[in-house]
mmCIF file of C-alpha atoms in Angstrom:
data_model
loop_
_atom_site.group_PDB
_atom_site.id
_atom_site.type_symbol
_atom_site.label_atom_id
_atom_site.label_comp_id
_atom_site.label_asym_id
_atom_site.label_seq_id
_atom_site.Cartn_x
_atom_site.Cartn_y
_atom_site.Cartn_z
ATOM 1 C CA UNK N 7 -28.802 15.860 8.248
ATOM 2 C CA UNK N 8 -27.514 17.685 11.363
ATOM 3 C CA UNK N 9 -24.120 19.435 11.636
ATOM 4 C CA UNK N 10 -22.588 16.555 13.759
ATOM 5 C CA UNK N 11 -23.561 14.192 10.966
ATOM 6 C CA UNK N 12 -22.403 15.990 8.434
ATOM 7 C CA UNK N 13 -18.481 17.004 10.097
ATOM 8 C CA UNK N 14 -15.407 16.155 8.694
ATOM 9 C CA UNK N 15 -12.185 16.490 10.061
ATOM 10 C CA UNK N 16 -8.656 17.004 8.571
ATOM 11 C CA UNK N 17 -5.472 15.489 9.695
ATOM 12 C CA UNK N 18 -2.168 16.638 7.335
ATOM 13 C CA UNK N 19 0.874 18.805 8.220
ATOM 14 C CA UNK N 20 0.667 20.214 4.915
ATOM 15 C CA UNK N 21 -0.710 23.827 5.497
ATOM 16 C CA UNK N 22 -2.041 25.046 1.837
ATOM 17 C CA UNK N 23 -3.687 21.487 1.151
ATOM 18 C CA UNK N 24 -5.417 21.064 4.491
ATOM 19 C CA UNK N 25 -6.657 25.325 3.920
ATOM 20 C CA UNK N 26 -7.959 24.871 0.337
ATOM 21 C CA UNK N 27 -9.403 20.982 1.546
ATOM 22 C CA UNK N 28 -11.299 23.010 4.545
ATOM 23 C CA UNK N 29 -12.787 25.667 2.144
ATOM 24 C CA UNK N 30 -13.868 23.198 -0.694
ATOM 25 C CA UNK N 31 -15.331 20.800 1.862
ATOM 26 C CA UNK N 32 -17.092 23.994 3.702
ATOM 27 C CA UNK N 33 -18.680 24.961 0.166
ATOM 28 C CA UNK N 34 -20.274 22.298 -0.343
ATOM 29 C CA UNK N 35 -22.014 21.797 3.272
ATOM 30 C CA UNK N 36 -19.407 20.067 5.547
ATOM 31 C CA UNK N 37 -18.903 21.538 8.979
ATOM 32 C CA UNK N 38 -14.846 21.129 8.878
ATOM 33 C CA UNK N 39 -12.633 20.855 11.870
ATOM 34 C CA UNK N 40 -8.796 21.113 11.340
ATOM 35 C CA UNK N 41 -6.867 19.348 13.703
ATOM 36 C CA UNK N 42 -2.917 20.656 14.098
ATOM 37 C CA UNK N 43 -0.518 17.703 14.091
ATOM 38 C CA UNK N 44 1.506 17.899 17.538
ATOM 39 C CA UNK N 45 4.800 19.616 17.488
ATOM 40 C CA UNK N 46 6.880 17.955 19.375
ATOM 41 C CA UNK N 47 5.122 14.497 17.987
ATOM 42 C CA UNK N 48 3.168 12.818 20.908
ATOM 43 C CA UNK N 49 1.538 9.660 21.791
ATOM 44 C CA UNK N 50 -1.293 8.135 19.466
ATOM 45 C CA UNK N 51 -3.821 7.842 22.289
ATOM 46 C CA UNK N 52 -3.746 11.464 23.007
ATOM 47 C CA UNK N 53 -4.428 12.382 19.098
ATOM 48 C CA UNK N 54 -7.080 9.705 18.918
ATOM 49 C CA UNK N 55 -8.796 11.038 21.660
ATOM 50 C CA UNK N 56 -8.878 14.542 20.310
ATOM 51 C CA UNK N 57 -10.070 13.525 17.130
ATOM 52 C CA UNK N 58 -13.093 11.147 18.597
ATOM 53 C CA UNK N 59 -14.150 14.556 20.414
ATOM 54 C CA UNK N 60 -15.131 15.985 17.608
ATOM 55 C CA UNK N 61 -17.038 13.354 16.328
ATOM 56 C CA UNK N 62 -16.317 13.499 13.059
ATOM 57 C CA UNK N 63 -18.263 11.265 10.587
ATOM 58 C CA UNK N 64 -15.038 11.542 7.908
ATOM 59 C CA UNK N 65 -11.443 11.789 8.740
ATOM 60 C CA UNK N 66 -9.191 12.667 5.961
ATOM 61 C CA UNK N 67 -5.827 11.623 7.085
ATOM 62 C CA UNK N 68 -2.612 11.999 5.864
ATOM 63 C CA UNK N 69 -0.554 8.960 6.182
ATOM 64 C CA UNK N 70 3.203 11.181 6.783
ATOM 65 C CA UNK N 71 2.520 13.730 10.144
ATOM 66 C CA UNK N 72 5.740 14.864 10.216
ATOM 67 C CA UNK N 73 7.380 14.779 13.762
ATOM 68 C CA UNK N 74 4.428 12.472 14.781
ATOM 69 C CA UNK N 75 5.719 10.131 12.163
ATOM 70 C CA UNK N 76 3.954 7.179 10.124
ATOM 71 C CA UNK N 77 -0.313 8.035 10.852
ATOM 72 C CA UNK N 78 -1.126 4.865 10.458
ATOM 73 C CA UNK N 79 -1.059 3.799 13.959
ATOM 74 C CA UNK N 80 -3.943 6.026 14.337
ATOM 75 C CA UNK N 81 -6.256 4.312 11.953
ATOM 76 C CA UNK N 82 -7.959 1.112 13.690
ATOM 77 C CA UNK N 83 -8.502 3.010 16.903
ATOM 78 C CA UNK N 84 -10.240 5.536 15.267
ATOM 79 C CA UNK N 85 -12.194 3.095 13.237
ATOM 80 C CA UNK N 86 -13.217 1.389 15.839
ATOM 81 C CA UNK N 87 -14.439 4.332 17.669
ATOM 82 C CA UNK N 88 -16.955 4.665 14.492
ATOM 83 C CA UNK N 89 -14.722 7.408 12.538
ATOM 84 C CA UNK N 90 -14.534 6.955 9.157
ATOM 85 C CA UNK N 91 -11.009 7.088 7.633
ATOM 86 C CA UNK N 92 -10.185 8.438 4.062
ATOM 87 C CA UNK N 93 -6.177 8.575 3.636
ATOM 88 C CA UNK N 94 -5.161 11.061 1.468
ATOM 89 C CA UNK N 95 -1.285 10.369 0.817
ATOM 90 C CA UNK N 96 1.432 10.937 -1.535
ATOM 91 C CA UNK N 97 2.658 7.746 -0.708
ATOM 92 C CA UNK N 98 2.488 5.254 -3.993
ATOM 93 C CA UNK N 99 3.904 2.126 -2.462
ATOM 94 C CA UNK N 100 0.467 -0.313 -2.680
ATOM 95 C CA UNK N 101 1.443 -2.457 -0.405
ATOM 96 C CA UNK N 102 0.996 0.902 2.449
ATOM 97 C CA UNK N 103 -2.031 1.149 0.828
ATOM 98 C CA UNK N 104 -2.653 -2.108 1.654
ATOM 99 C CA UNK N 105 -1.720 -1.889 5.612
ATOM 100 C CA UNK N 106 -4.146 1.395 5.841
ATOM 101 C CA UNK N 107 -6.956 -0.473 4.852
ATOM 102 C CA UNK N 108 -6.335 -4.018 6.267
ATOM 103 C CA UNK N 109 -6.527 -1.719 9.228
ATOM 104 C CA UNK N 110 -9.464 -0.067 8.612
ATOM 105 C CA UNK N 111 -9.385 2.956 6.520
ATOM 106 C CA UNK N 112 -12.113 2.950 3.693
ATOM 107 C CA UNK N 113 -10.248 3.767 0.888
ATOM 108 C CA UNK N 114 -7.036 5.539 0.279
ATOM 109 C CA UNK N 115 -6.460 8.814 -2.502
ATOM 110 C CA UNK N 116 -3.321 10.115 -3.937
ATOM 111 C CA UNK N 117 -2.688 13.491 -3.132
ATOM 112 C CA UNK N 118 -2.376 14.110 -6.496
ATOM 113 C CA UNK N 119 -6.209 13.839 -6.813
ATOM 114 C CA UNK N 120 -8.419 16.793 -8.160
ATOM 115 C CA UNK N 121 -10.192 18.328 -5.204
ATOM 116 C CA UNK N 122 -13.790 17.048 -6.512
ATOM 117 C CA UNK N 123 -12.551 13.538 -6.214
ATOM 118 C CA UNK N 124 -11.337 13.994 -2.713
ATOM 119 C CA UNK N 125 -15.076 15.552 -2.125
ATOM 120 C CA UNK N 126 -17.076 13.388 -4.293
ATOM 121 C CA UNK N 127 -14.803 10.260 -2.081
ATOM 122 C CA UNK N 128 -16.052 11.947 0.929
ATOM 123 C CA UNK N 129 -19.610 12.658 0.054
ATOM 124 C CA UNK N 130 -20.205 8.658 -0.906
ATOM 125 C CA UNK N 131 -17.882 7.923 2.480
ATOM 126 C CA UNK N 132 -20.373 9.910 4.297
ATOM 127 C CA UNK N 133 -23.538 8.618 3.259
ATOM 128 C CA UNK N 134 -22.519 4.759 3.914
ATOM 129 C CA UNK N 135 -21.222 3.966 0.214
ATOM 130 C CA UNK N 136 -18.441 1.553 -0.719
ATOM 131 C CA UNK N 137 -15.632 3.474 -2.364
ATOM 132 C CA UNK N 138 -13.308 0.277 -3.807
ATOM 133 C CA UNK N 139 -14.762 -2.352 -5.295
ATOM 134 C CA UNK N 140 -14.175 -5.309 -3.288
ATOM 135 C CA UNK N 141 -11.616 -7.056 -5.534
ATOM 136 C CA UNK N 142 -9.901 -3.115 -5.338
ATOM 137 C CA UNK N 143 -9.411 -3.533 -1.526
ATOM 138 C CA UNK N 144 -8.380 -6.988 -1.818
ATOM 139 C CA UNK N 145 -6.124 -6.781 -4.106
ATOM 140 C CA UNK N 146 -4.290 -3.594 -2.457
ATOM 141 C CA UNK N 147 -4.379 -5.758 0.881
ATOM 142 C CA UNK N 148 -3.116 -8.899 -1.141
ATOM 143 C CA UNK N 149 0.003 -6.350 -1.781
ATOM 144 C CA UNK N 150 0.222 -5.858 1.869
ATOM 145 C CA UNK N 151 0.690 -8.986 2.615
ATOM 146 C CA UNK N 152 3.191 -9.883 0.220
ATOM 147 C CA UNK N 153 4.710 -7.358 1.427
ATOM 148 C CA UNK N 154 4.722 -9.326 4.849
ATOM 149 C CA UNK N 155 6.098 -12.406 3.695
ATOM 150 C CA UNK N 156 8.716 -10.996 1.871
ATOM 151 C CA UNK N 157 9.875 -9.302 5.221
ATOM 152 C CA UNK N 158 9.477 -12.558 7.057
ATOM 153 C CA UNK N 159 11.538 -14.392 4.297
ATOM 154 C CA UNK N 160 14.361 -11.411 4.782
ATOM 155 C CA UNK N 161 14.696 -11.887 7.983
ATOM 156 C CA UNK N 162 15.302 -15.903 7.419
ATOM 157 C CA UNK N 163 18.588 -14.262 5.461
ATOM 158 C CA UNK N 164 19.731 -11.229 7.905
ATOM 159 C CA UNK N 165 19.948 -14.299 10.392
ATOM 160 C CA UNK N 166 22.389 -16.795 8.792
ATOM 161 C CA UNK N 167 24.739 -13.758 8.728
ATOM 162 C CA UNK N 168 27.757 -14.271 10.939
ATOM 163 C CA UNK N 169 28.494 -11.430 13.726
ATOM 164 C CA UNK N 170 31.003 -10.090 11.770
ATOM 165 C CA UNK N 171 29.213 -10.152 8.269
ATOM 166 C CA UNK N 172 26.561 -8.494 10.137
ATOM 167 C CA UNK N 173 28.996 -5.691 11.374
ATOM 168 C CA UNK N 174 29.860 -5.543 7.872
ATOM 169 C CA UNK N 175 26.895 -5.065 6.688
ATOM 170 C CA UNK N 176 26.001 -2.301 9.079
ATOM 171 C CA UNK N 177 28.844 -0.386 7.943
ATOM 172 C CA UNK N 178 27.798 -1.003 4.256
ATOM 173 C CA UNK N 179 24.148 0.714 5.105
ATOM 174 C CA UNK N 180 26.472 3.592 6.710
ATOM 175 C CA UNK N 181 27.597 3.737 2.913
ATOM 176 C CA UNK N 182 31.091 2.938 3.686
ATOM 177 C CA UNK N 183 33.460 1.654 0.776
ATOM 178 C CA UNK N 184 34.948 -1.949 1.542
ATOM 179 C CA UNK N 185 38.202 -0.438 1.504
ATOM 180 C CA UNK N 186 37.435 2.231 4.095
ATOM 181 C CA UNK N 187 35.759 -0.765 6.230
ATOM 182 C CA UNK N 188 39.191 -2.261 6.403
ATOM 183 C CA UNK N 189 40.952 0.567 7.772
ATOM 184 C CA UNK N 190 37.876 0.643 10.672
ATOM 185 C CA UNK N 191 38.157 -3.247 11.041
ATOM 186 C CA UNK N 192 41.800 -3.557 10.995
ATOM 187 C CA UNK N 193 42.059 -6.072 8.113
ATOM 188 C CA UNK N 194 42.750 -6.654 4.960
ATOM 189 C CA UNK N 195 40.392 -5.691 1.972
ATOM 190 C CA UNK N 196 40.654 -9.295 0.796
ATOM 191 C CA UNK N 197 39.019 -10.525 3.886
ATOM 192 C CA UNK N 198 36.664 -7.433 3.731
ATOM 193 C CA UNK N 199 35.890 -8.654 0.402
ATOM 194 C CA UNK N 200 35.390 -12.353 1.475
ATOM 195 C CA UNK N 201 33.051 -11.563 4.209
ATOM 196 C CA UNK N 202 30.590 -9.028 1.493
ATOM 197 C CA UNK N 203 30.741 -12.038 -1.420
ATOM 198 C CA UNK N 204 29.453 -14.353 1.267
ATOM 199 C CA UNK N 205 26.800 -11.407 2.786
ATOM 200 C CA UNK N 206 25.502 -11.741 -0.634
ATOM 201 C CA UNK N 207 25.253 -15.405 -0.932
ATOM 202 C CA UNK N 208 23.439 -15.841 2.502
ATOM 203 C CA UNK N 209 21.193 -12.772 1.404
ATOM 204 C CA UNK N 210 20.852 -14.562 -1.926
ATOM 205 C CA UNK N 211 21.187 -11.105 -3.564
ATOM 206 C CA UNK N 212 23.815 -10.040 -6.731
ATOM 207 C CA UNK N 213 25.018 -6.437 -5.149
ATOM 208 C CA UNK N 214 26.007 -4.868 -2.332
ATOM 209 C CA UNK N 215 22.863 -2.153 -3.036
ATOM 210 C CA UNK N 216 20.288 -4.921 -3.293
ATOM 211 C CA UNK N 217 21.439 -6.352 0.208
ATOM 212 C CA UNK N 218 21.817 -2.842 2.156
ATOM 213 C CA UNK N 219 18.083 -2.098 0.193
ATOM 214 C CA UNK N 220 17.195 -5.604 2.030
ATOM 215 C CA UNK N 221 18.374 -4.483 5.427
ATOM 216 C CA UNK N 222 16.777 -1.189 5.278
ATOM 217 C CA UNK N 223 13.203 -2.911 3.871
ATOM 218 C CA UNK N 224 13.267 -5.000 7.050
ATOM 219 C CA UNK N 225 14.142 -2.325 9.764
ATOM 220 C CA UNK N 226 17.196 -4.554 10.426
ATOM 221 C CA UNK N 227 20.201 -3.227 12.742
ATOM 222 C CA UNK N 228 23.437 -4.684 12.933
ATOM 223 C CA UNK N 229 24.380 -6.013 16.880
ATOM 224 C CA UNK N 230 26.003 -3.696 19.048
ATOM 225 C CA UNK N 231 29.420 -4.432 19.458
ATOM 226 C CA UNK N 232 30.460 -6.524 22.849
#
């Protein structure tokens, strides 16, 4: 197997894992290219393109790149330019497990994995084998999924919400008491009150945590004020 074939390239901002990853993967054969994550963040295309240069048959890829953010954006272009993806993460949520390989990655590893899993995963990744069974990858996708509908259903809820609930509520997720949201809205901490019992009811949730946990789970933002 030539060089080419055999390269693997590395994509985490974590310094010490990506070094001792490089030297493991070197021992045992593996031509391996460390790629820096961009300082000041950057555009997807432009870190695509730079790993596809080095035509790497492996990618491990960490899923958090600090200022360039979530890494998963990165995943279907590089699968489809014939890379193949292994996230390494210390992400546990299974339905991001999920997303990564709906979108193409071939199998996702926790971070807390001994390093001759993450080359034995590599090694099988690299010669063409299947890594998760395929009820594994379904099921993790299944998650994803879920995870999709729930947001979708959320969303349903955040709407029903009146302008002013929904100011409310933005000033809840700023983790503001209901009596300091009266001072700000000039009223009363009855009517403060009113307005969160019936945030709850639309959101069909039992606390004021579960519906600012609701808010955050869908990205939501309260309107700017006219």
């Amino acid at each position: 197997m030539s060089t080419v074939q055999r390269r693997v390239a590395i994509l985490d901002d974590h310094e010490l894992l990506a070094e001792s990853l490089e030297i493991a993967l070197s021992v045992h054969g593996y031509d391996v290219r460390r790629v820096p994550v961009p300082a000041d963040g950057g555009a997807p295309r432009t870190l695509v393109d730079a790993l596809v240069r080095l035509r790497p048959r492996v990618l491990l890829l960490d899923l958090d790149l600090g200022s360039f953010g979530d890494a998963t954006v990165l995943v279907a272009p590089l699968r489809a330019a014939g890379v193949r993806v292994v996230v390494l993460t210390g992400e546990t949520d299974r339905a991001r497990w999920g997303r990564v390989l709906a979108e193409g990655a071939h199998t996702v590893l926790s971070k807390a994995s001994a390093l001759i899993e993450v080359i034995s995963t590599v090694r099988r990744v690299d010669d063409g084998h299947a890594v998760l069974t395929p009820e594994e990858r379904a099921e993790l996708i299944a998650a994803w999924r879920e995870r999709l509908a729930e947001r979708g259903a959320d969303e349903v809820r955040l709407a029903r919400l009146s302008p002013r609930e929904a100011r409310v509520l933005g000033l809840l997720m700023e983790g503001m008491h209901v009596r300091d949201i009266a001072v700000d809205r000039v009223v009363s901490e009855a009517t403060v009150r009113s307005q969160v019992h019936s945030i709850l009811t639309k959101l069909d949730v039992s606390s004021q945590l579960a519906a600012v946990t609701l808010a955050h789970r869908s990205n939501w933002r309260p309107p700017v004020p006219a």
